Amino acid sequence: YLGWVNLLVVAVALPRIWKRTVPYLAAFFVMAVLALGVHLHIGGHVTDLALPYKWLMNFSMIQHARNPSRVMAFGYLFWAVITAFAVGALFRSPSRKLKHQLGLVLIMGLGFMDFYSVNADLTPVELPAAYGPVLKDPEYPSRGFAVMNIPWDKGRYLMEQTVHGLPDLQGYIGRKFTIPLIGKLPFNNLSEQKKILKENKVKYILIRKKRMSWNPSHADEIKFYNSASLIVRAYSLAYTKVYEDDASATFRVY
């Protein structure tokens, strides 16, 4: 989003700042085109028209960017310089005339309102009851241990981590340059798994039987619930269960 006020200011001032801003305009244009991705999208539909990013993907450094739209972050930097030139050209006054000062204040105010969000509602995050034994652990205040959440439901666990603050084996990053601990765990040998978890100070395992999207009328949700319930039964044979309800179960490793 470039801002309607910024676009208007730049359009009006462009004849005055054209020569000075050519390098910035060119750089902005390049970044904007790259941010469009591999193929041109029109009205939510992908066309067959290939864009420059398709060929840049062959470079390893570009591949790690993952999402082409992130290139626009660099475009915004050049756009900010262009906008600054435009504001300066329209409202710079050697004599500091009042009309220029008022115009500058007006443009700044309109620009602020253009980007201001009136909706500041946040999603409330509450830890489920399964975290009760974890939060009561004597080592919790010092964050002296980690937890493991299963099955895979990355967004949920990361959201809850903002509350409990413990290391979680189900953490998620865009690029994994090495195999994380959870990728090395033997899930078909819980005795060996328990040993590895203890060595790495993973003290609790939380098994979720219901996803956040839980709807008993959906077959996928029932299938997920039944699979997770079987996992709970298997872990009950190898770990100490410290909590269980209809939605989740908590096990202590050591």
PDB file of C-alpha atoms in Angstrom:
ATOM      1  CA  TYR A   1       0.000   0.000   0.000  1.00  0.00           C
ATOM      2  CA  LEU A   2       1.605   3.242  -1.160  1.00  0.00           C
ATOM      3  CA  GLY A   3      -0.924   5.616   0.376  1.00  0.00           C
ATOM      4  CA  TRP A   4      -3.449   7.736  -1.523  1.00  0.00           C
ATOM      5  CA  VAL A   5      -2.058  10.950  -0.050  1.00  0.00           C
ATOM      6  CA  ASN A   6       1.502   9.995  -0.969  1.00  0.00           C
ATOM      7  CA  LEU A   7       0.427   9.091  -4.509  1.00  0.00           C
ATOM      8  CA  LEU A   8      -1.334  12.437  -4.921  1.00  0.00           C
ATOM      9  CA  VAL A   9       1.621  14.431  -3.603  1.00  0.00           C
ATOM     10  CA  VAL A  10       4.097  12.584  -5.820  1.00  0.00           C
ATOM     11  CA  ALA A  11       1.860  12.968  -8.886  1.00  0.00           C
ATOM     12  CA  VAL A  12       1.517  16.735  -8.370  1.00  0.00           C
ATOM     13  CA  ALA A  13       5.211  17.271  -7.657  1.00  0.00           C
ATOM     14  CA  LEU A  14       6.581  14.867 -10.285  1.00  0.00           C
ATOM     15  CA  PRO A  15       7.274  17.534 -12.952  1.00  0.00           C
ATOM     16  CA  ARG A  16       9.461  19.377 -10.429  1.00  0.00           C
ATOM     17  CA  ILE A  17      11.339  16.392  -9.008  1.00  0.00           C
ATOM     18  CA  TRP A  18      11.577  14.181 -12.088  1.00  0.00           C
ATOM     19  CA  LYS A  19      15.300  14.593 -12.742  1.00  0.00           C
ATOM     20  CA  ARG A  20      16.332  14.179  -9.111  1.00  0.00           C
ATOM     21  CA  THR A  21      14.220  11.110  -8.509  1.00  0.00           C
ATOM     22  CA  VAL A  22      14.915   9.082 -11.672  1.00  0.00           C
ATOM     23  CA  PRO A  23      17.272   6.631  -9.857  1.00  0.00           C
ATOM     24  CA  TYR A  24      14.786   6.173  -7.022  1.00  0.00           C
ATOM     25  CA  LEU A  25      11.833   5.775  -9.381  1.00  0.00           C
ATOM     26  CA  ALA A  26      13.754   3.187 -11.403  1.00  0.00           C
ATOM     27  CA  ALA A  27      14.706   1.223  -8.269  1.00  0.00           C
ATOM     28  CA  PHE A  28      11.136   1.432  -6.972  1.00  0.00           C
ATOM     29  CA  PHE A  29       9.782   0.173 -10.304  1.00  0.00           C
ATOM     30  CA  VAL A  30      12.190  -2.790 -10.310  1.00  0.00           C
ATOM     31  CA  MET A  31      11.237  -3.777  -6.753  1.00  0.00           C
ATOM     32  CA  ALA A  32       7.529  -3.396  -7.493  1.00  0.00           C
ATOM     33  CA  VAL A  33       7.755  -5.647 -10.549  1.00  0.00           C
ATOM     34  CA  LEU A  34       9.708  -8.289  -8.633  1.00  0.00           C
ATOM     35  CA  ALA A  35       7.137  -8.167  -5.832  1.00  0.00           C
ATOM     36  CA  LEU A  36       4.438  -9.186  -8.329  1.00  0.00           C
ATOM     37  CA  GLY A  37       5.816 -12.730  -8.241  1.00  0.00           C
ATOM     38  CA  VAL A  38       6.539 -15.408 -10.818  1.00  0.00           C
ATOM     39  CA  HIS A  39       3.421 -14.849 -12.957  1.00  0.00           C
ATOM     40  CA  LEU A  40       1.166 -11.849 -13.282  1.00  0.00           C
ATOM     41  CA  HIS A  41      -2.024 -11.944 -11.206  1.00  0.00           C
ATOM     42  CA  ILE A  42      -5.106 -10.084 -12.446  1.00  0.00           C
ATOM     43  CA  GLY A  43      -8.261  -9.945 -10.375  1.00  0.00           C
ATOM     44  CA  GLY A  44      -7.173 -12.918  -8.293  1.00  0.00           C
ATOM     45  CA  HIS A  45      -6.400 -15.074 -11.321  1.00  0.00           C
ATOM     46  CA  VAL A  46      -2.926 -16.242 -12.335  1.00  0.00           C
ATOM     47  CA  THR A  47      -2.050 -15.525 -15.959  1.00  0.00           C
ATOM     48  CA  ASP A  48       0.576 -17.234 -18.131  1.00  0.00           C
ATOM     49  CA  LEU A  49       2.598 -14.026 -18.374  1.00  0.00           C
ATOM     50  CA  ALA A  50       5.971 -14.755 -16.750  1.00  0.00           C
ATOM     51  CA  LEU A  51       7.620 -11.973 -14.737  1.00  0.00           C
ATOM     52  CA  PRO A  52      11.345 -11.368 -14.020  1.00  0.00           C
ATOM     53  CA  TYR A  53      11.126 -13.061 -10.616  1.00  0.00           C
ATOM     54  CA  LYS A  54      10.748 -16.404 -12.399  1.00  0.00           C
ATOM     55  CA  TRP A  55      14.362 -16.261 -13.551  1.00  0.00           C
ATOM     56  CA  LEU A  56      15.721 -14.766 -10.338  1.00  0.00           C
ATOM     57  CA  MET A  57      14.415 -17.783  -8.417  1.00  0.00           C
ATOM     58  CA  ASN A  58      17.394 -19.747  -9.749  1.00  0.00           C
ATOM     59  CA  PHE A  59      19.728 -17.802  -7.462  1.00  0.00           C
ATOM     60  CA  SER A  60      20.080 -19.351  -4.012  1.00  0.00           C
ATOM     61  CA  MET A  61      19.988 -15.998  -2.214  1.00  0.00           C
ATOM     62  CA  ILE A  62      16.647 -15.139  -3.845  1.00  0.00           C
ATOM     63  CA  GLN A  63      15.218 -18.602  -3.179  1.00  0.00           C
ATOM     64  CA  HIS A  64      15.432 -18.033   0.569  1.00  0.00           C
ATOM     65  CA  ALA A  65      13.156 -14.989   0.261  1.00  0.00           C
ATOM     66  CA  ARG A  66      10.286 -17.497  -0.181  1.00  0.00           C
ATOM     67  CA  ASN A  67       7.520 -14.964  -0.787  1.00  0.00           C
ATOM     68  CA  PRO A  68       8.163 -12.564  -3.710  1.00  0.00           C
ATOM     69  CA  SER A  69       5.905  -9.901  -2.196  1.00  0.00           C
ATOM     70  CA  ARG A  70       8.504  -9.324   0.520  1.00  0.00           C
ATOM     71  CA  VAL A  71      10.719  -7.657  -2.061  1.00  0.00           C
ATOM     72  CA  MET A  72       8.332  -4.715  -1.818  1.00  0.00           C
ATOM     73  CA  ALA A  73       9.888  -3.870   1.558  1.00  0.00           C
ATOM     74  CA  PHE A  74      12.859  -2.519  -0.409  1.00  0.00           C
ATOM     75  CA  GLY A  75      10.475  -0.764  -2.785  1.00  0.00           C
ATOM     76  CA  TYR A  76       8.942   1.110   0.152  1.00  0.00           C
ATOM     77  CA  LEU A  77      12.369   2.488   1.064  1.00  0.00           C
ATOM     78  CA  PHE A  78      12.765   4.063  -2.363  1.00  0.00           C
ATOM     79  CA  TRP A  79       9.141   5.210  -2.317  1.00  0.00           C
ATOM     80  CA  ALA A  80       9.755   7.012   0.986  1.00  0.00           C
ATOM     81  CA  VAL A  81      12.629   8.976  -0.576  1.00  0.00           C
ATOM     82  CA  ILE A  82      10.476   9.888  -3.590  1.00  0.00           C
ATOM     83  CA  THR A  83       7.667  11.060  -1.311  1.00  0.00           C
ATOM     84  CA  ALA A  84      10.113  13.128   0.730  1.00  0.00           C
ATOM     85  CA  PHE A  85      11.342  14.859  -2.445  1.00  0.00           C
ATOM     86  CA  ALA A  86       7.739  15.558  -3.449  1.00  0.00           C
ATOM     87  CA  VAL A  87       6.773  17.039  -0.081  1.00  0.00           C
ATOM     88  CA  GLY A  88       9.905  19.167  -0.090  1.00  0.00           C
ATOM     89  CA  ALA A  89       9.194  20.484  -3.585  1.00  0.00           C
ATOM     90  CA  LEU A  90       5.620  21.470  -2.769  1.00  0.00           C
ATOM     91  CA  PHE A  91       5.988  22.887   0.717  1.00  0.00           C
ATOM     92  CA  ARG A  92       9.571  24.064   1.063  1.00  0.00           C
ATOM     93  CA  SER A  93       9.615  27.827   1.479  1.00  0.00           C
ATOM     94  CA  PRO A  94      12.825  29.863   2.011  1.00  0.00           C
ATOM     95  CA  SER A  95      10.735  32.585   3.606  1.00  0.00           C
ATOM     96  CA  ARG A  96       8.839  30.080   5.739  1.00  0.00           C
ATOM     97  CA  LYS A  97       5.466  31.364   4.549  1.00  0.00           C
ATOM     98  CA  LEU A  98       2.520  30.387   6.691  1.00  0.00           C
ATOM     99  CA  LYS A  99       0.665  28.739   3.807  1.00  0.00           C
ATOM    100  CA  HIS A 100       3.578  26.368   3.210  1.00  0.00           C
ATOM    101  CA  GLN A 101       3.805  25.496   6.896  1.00  0.00           C
ATOM    102  CA  LEU A 102       0.073  24.881   7.130  1.00  0.00           C
ATOM    103  CA  GLY A 103       0.177  22.818   3.940  1.00  0.00           C
ATOM    104  CA  LEU A 104       2.962  20.677   5.341  1.00  0.00           C
ATOM    105  CA  VAL A 105       1.032  20.090   8.579  1.00  0.00           C
ATOM    106  CA  LEU A 106      -2.104  19.240   6.578  1.00  0.00           C
ATOM    107  CA  ILE A 107      -0.300  16.732   4.352  1.00  0.00           C
ATOM    108  CA  MET A 108       1.369  15.088   7.346  1.00  0.00           C
ATOM    109  CA  GLY A 109      -1.989  14.812   9.106  1.00  0.00           C
ATOM    110  CA  LEU A 110      -3.731  13.370   6.055  1.00  0.00           C
ATOM    111  CA  GLY A 111      -0.853  10.940   5.491  1.00  0.00           C
ATOM    112  CA  PHE A 112      -1.100   9.770   9.081  1.00  0.00           C
ATOM    113  CA  MET A 113      -4.850   9.234   8.813  1.00  0.00           C
ATOM    114  CA  ASP A 114      -4.364   7.401   5.522  1.00  0.00           C
ATOM    115  CA  PHE A 115      -2.294   4.733   7.255  1.00  0.00           C
ATOM    116  CA  TYR A 116      -4.040   4.779  10.632  1.00  0.00           C
ATOM    117  CA  SER A 117      -6.036   1.666  11.490  1.00  0.00           C
ATOM    118  CA  VAL A 118      -9.254   2.263  13.388  1.00  0.00           C
ATOM    119  CA  ASN A 119      -9.632  -1.420  14.241  1.00  0.00           C
ATOM    120  CA  ALA A 120      -7.186  -2.328  16.988  1.00  0.00           C
ATOM    121  CA  ASP A 121      -8.945  -5.466  18.209  1.00  0.00           C
ATOM    122  CA  LEU A 122      -6.640  -8.329  19.147  1.00  0.00           C
ATOM    123  CA  THR A 123      -7.372 -12.019  19.322  1.00  0.00           C
ATOM    124  CA  PRO A 124      -7.480 -13.010  23.004  1.00  0.00           C
ATOM    125  CA  VAL A 125      -5.069 -15.831  23.791  1.00  0.00           C
ATOM    126  CA  GLU A 126      -5.794 -18.059  26.765  1.00  0.00           C
ATOM    127  CA  LEU A 127      -3.864 -21.160  27.673  1.00  0.00           C
ATOM    128  CA  PRO A 128      -5.996 -24.306  27.864  1.00  0.00           C
ATOM    129  CA  ALA A 129      -6.372 -26.151  31.163  1.00  0.00           C
ATOM    130  CA  ALA A 130      -3.801 -28.691  29.977  1.00  0.00           C
ATOM    131  CA  TYR A 131      -1.093 -26.140  30.798  1.00  0.00           C
ATOM    132  CA  GLY A 132      -2.134 -26.137  34.471  1.00  0.00           C
ATOM    133  CA  PRO A 133       0.526 -28.630  35.657  1.00  0.00           C
ATOM    134  CA  VAL A 134       3.128 -26.910  33.502  1.00  0.00           C
ATOM    135  CA  LEU A 135       2.530 -23.477  35.006  1.00  0.00           C
ATOM    136  CA  LYS A 136       2.594 -24.909  38.535  1.00  0.00           C
ATOM    137  CA  ASP A 137       5.954 -26.609  38.018  1.00  0.00           C
ATOM    138  CA  PRO A 138       8.639 -25.176  40.390  1.00  0.00           C
ATOM    139  CA  GLU A 139      10.959 -24.645  37.412  1.00  0.00           C
ATOM    140  CA  TYR A 140       8.439 -22.681  35.393  1.00  0.00           C
ATOM    141  CA  PRO A 141       9.303 -19.185  36.742  1.00  0.00           C
ATOM    142  CA  SER A 142      12.879 -19.638  35.512  1.00  0.00           C
ATOM    143  CA  ARG A 143      11.723 -21.228  32.226  1.00  0.00           C
ATOM    144  CA  GLY A 144      14.076 -24.091  33.001  1.00  0.00           C
ATOM    145  CA  PHE A 145      12.501 -26.635  30.671  1.00  0.00           C
ATOM    146  CA  ALA A 146      10.789 -27.048  27.304  1.00  0.00           C
ATOM    147  CA  VAL A 147       7.509 -28.576  26.170  1.00  0.00           C
ATOM    148  CA  MET A 148       6.410 -30.634  23.187  1.00  0.00           C
ATOM    149  CA  ASN A 149       2.990 -30.269  21.608  1.00  0.00           C
ATOM    150  CA  ILE A 150       1.526 -32.941  19.358  1.00  0.00           C
ATOM    151  CA  PRO A 151      -0.048 -33.549  16.876  1.00  0.00           C
ATOM    152  CA  TRP A 152       1.169 -30.962  14.361  1.00  0.00           C
ATOM    153  CA  ASP A 153      -0.739 -27.676  14.669  1.00  0.00           C
ATOM    154  CA  LYS A 154       1.981 -25.046  14.383  1.00  0.00           C
ATOM    155  CA  GLY A 155      -0.060 -21.835  14.477  1.00  0.00           C
ATOM    156  CA  ARG A 156      -1.839 -22.788  17.676  1.00  0.00           C
ATOM    157  CA  TYR A 157       1.310 -23.660  19.585  1.00  0.00           C
ATOM    158  CA  LEU A 158       3.156 -20.521  18.514  1.00  0.00           C
ATOM    159  CA  MET A 159       0.223 -18.384  19.597  1.00  0.00           C
ATOM    160  CA  GLU A 160       0.125 -20.036  23.018  1.00  0.00           C
ATOM    161  CA  GLN A 161       3.882 -19.666  23.334  1.00  0.00           C
ATOM    162  CA  THR A 162       3.419 -15.886  23.469  1.00  0.00           C
ATOM    163  CA  VAL A 163       1.718 -16.489  26.825  1.00  0.00           C
ATOM    164  CA  HIS A 164       3.703 -19.263  28.502  1.00  0.00           C
ATOM    165  CA  GLY A 165       7.126 -18.285  27.098  1.00  0.00           C
ATOM    166  CA  LEU A 166       8.609 -21.786  27.147  1.00  0.00           C
ATOM    167  CA  PRO A 167      10.678 -23.346  24.358  1.00  0.00           C
ATOM    168  CA  ASP A 168       8.413 -25.540  22.255  1.00  0.00           C
ATOM    169  CA  LEU A 169       9.605 -28.351  20.012  1.00  0.00           C
ATOM    170  CA  GLN A 170       6.818 -27.521  17.590  1.00  0.00           C
ATOM    171  CA  GLY A 171       8.230 -24.077  16.857  1.00  0.00           C
ATOM    172  CA  TYR A 172       8.133 -23.050  13.231  1.00  0.00           C
ATOM    173  CA  ILE A 173      10.497 -21.075  11.008  1.00  0.00           C
ATOM    174  CA  GLY A 174      10.416 -20.570   7.268  1.00  0.00           C
ATOM    175  CA  ARG A 175      13.745 -22.252   6.573  1.00  0.00           C
ATOM    176  CA  LYS A 176      15.287 -25.114   8.521  1.00  0.00           C
ATOM    177  CA  PHE A 177      19.015 -25.356   7.879  1.00  0.00           C
ATOM    178  CA  THR A 178      19.404 -28.341  10.213  1.00  0.00           C
ATOM    179  CA  ILE A 179      17.018 -31.049  11.402  1.00  0.00           C
ATOM    180  CA  PRO A 180      15.250 -29.831  14.577  1.00  0.00           C
ATOM    181  CA  LEU A 181      15.018 -32.022  17.655  1.00  0.00           C
ATOM    182  CA  ILE A 182      11.445 -33.059  16.968  1.00  0.00           C
ATOM    183  CA  GLY A 183      12.566 -34.335  13.583  1.00  0.00           C
ATOM    184  CA  LYS A 184      15.044 -36.671  15.274  1.00  0.00           C
ATOM    185  CA  LEU A 185      12.653 -38.156  17.829  1.00  0.00           C
ATOM    186  CA  PRO A 186      11.646 -41.823  17.461  1.00  0.00           C
ATOM    187  CA  PHE A 187       7.850 -41.894  17.707  1.00  0.00           C
ATOM    188  CA  ASN A 188       7.749 -45.670  17.356  1.00  0.00           C
ATOM    189  CA  ASN A 189       9.985 -46.169  20.394  1.00  0.00           C
ATOM    190  CA  LEU A 190       8.671 -44.096  23.284  1.00  0.00           C
ATOM    191  CA  SER A 191      11.269 -45.398  25.732  1.00  0.00           C
ATOM    192  CA  GLU A 192      14.079 -44.076  23.564  1.00  0.00           C
ATOM    193  CA  GLN A 193      12.095 -40.911  22.914  1.00  0.00           C
ATOM    194  CA  LYS A 194      11.709 -40.325  26.635  1.00  0.00           C
ATOM    195  CA  LYS A 195      15.452 -40.613  27.113  1.00  0.00           C
ATOM    196  CA  ILE A 196      16.157 -38.040  24.406  1.00  0.00           C
ATOM    197  CA  LEU A 197      13.547 -35.643  25.746  1.00  0.00           C
ATOM    198  CA  LYS A 198      14.966 -35.842  29.246  1.00  0.00           C
ATOM    199  CA  GLU A 199      18.489 -35.166  27.979  1.00  0.00           C
ATOM    200  CA  ASN A 200      17.212 -32.029  26.261  1.00  0.00           C
ATOM    201  CA  LYS A 201      15.122 -30.853  29.248  1.00  0.00           C
ATOM    202  CA  VAL A 202      11.770 -31.338  27.549  1.00  0.00           C
ATOM    203  CA  LYS A 203       9.698 -31.832  30.672  1.00  0.00           C
ATOM    204  CA  TYR A 204       6.095 -31.946  29.451  1.00  0.00           C
ATOM    205  CA  ILE A 205       4.212 -33.326  26.475  1.00  0.00           C
ATOM    206  CA  LEU A 206       0.830 -31.875  25.571  1.00  0.00           C
ATOM    207  CA  ILE A 207      -1.363 -33.892  23.237  1.00  0.00           C
ATOM    208  CA  ARG A 208      -4.298 -32.065  21.674  1.00  0.00           C
ATOM    209  CA  LYS A 209      -7.291 -34.184  20.806  1.00  0.00           C
ATOM    210  CA  LYS A 210      -9.229 -31.262  19.345  1.00  0.00           C
ATOM    211  CA  ARG A 211      -7.960 -28.666  16.920  1.00  0.00           C
ATOM    212  CA  MET A 212      -8.910 -25.004  17.223  1.00  0.00           C
ATOM    213  CA  SER A 213     -11.255 -25.538  14.291  1.00  0.00           C
ATOM    214  CA  TRP A 214     -13.091 -28.272  16.195  1.00  0.00           C
ATOM    215  CA  ASN A 215     -16.522 -28.986  14.765  1.00  0.00           C
ATOM    216  CA  PRO A 216     -18.088 -32.338  15.676  1.00  0.00           C
ATOM    217  CA  SER A 217     -20.112 -32.328  12.466  1.00  0.00           C
ATOM    218  CA  HIS A 218     -16.979 -32.445  10.281  1.00  0.00           C
ATOM    219  CA  ALA A 219     -15.582 -35.872   9.461  1.00  0.00           C
ATOM    220  CA  ASP A 220     -11.991 -34.556   9.367  1.00  0.00           C
ATOM    221  CA  GLU A 221     -12.281 -33.232  12.897  1.00  0.00           C
ATOM    222  CA  ILE A 222     -13.635 -36.552  14.179  1.00  0.00           C
ATOM    223  CA  LYS A 223     -10.822 -38.388  12.416  1.00  0.00           C
ATOM    224  CA  PHE A 224      -8.264 -36.048  14.010  1.00  0.00           C
ATOM    225  CA  TYR A 225      -9.854 -36.557  17.443  1.00  0.00           C
ATOM    226  CA  ASN A 226      -9.779 -40.336  17.158  1.00  0.00           C
ATOM    227  CA  SER A 227      -6.150 -40.352  15.994  1.00  0.00           C
ATOM    228  CA  ALA A 228      -5.077 -38.056  18.821  1.00  0.00           C
ATOM    229  CA  SER A 229      -6.948 -40.202  21.354  1.00  0.00           C
ATOM    230  CA  LEU A 230      -4.940 -43.219  20.222  1.00  0.00           C
ATOM    231  CA  ILE A 231      -1.744 -41.214  20.744  1.00  0.00           C
ATOM    232  CA  VAL A 232      -2.876 -40.399  24.284  1.00  0.00           C
ATOM    233  CA  ARG A 233      -3.371 -44.103  25.027  1.00  0.00           C
ATOM    234  CA  ALA A 234       0.075 -44.970  23.688  1.00  0.00           C
ATOM    235  CA  TYR A 235       1.794 -42.224  25.680  1.00  0.00           C
ATOM    236  CA  SER A 236      -0.020 -43.286  28.832  1.00  0.00           C
ATOM    237  CA  LEU A 237       2.075 -46.459  28.786  1.00  0.00           C
ATOM    238  CA  ALA A 238       5.407 -44.623  28.692  1.00  0.00           C
ATOM    239  CA  TYR A 239       4.846 -41.294  30.467  1.00  0.00           C
ATOM    240  CA  THR A 240       3.189 -40.030  33.633  1.00  0.00           C
ATOM    241  CA  LYS A 241      -0.164 -38.473  32.895  1.00  0.00           C
ATOM    242  CA  VAL A 242      -0.765 -35.341  34.987  1.00  0.00           C
ATOM    243  CA  TYR A 243      -3.872 -34.004  33.280  1.00  0.00           C
ATOM    244  CA  GLU A 244      -6.563 -35.009  30.804  1.00  0.00           C
ATOM    245  CA  ASP A 245      -9.896 -33.682  29.632  1.00  0.00           C
ATOM    246  CA  ASP A 246     -11.968 -34.112  26.496  1.00  0.00           C
ATOM    247  CA  ALA A 247      -9.750 -31.756  24.510  1.00  0.00           C
ATOM    248  CA  SER A 248      -6.194 -32.559  25.579  1.00  0.00           C
ATOM    249  CA  ALA A 249      -3.850 -34.490  27.824  1.00  0.00           C
ATOM    250  CA  THR A 250      -0.591 -33.562  29.571  1.00  0.00           C
ATOM    251  CA  PHE A 251       2.291 -35.924  30.365  1.00  0.00           C
ATOM    252  CA  ARG A 252       5.393 -35.343  32.492  1.00  0.00           C
ATOM    253  CA  VAL A 253       8.649 -36.675  31.079  1.00  0.00           C
ATOM    254  CA  TYR A 254      10.714 -36.451  34.277  1.00  0.00           C
TER     255      TYR A 254
END
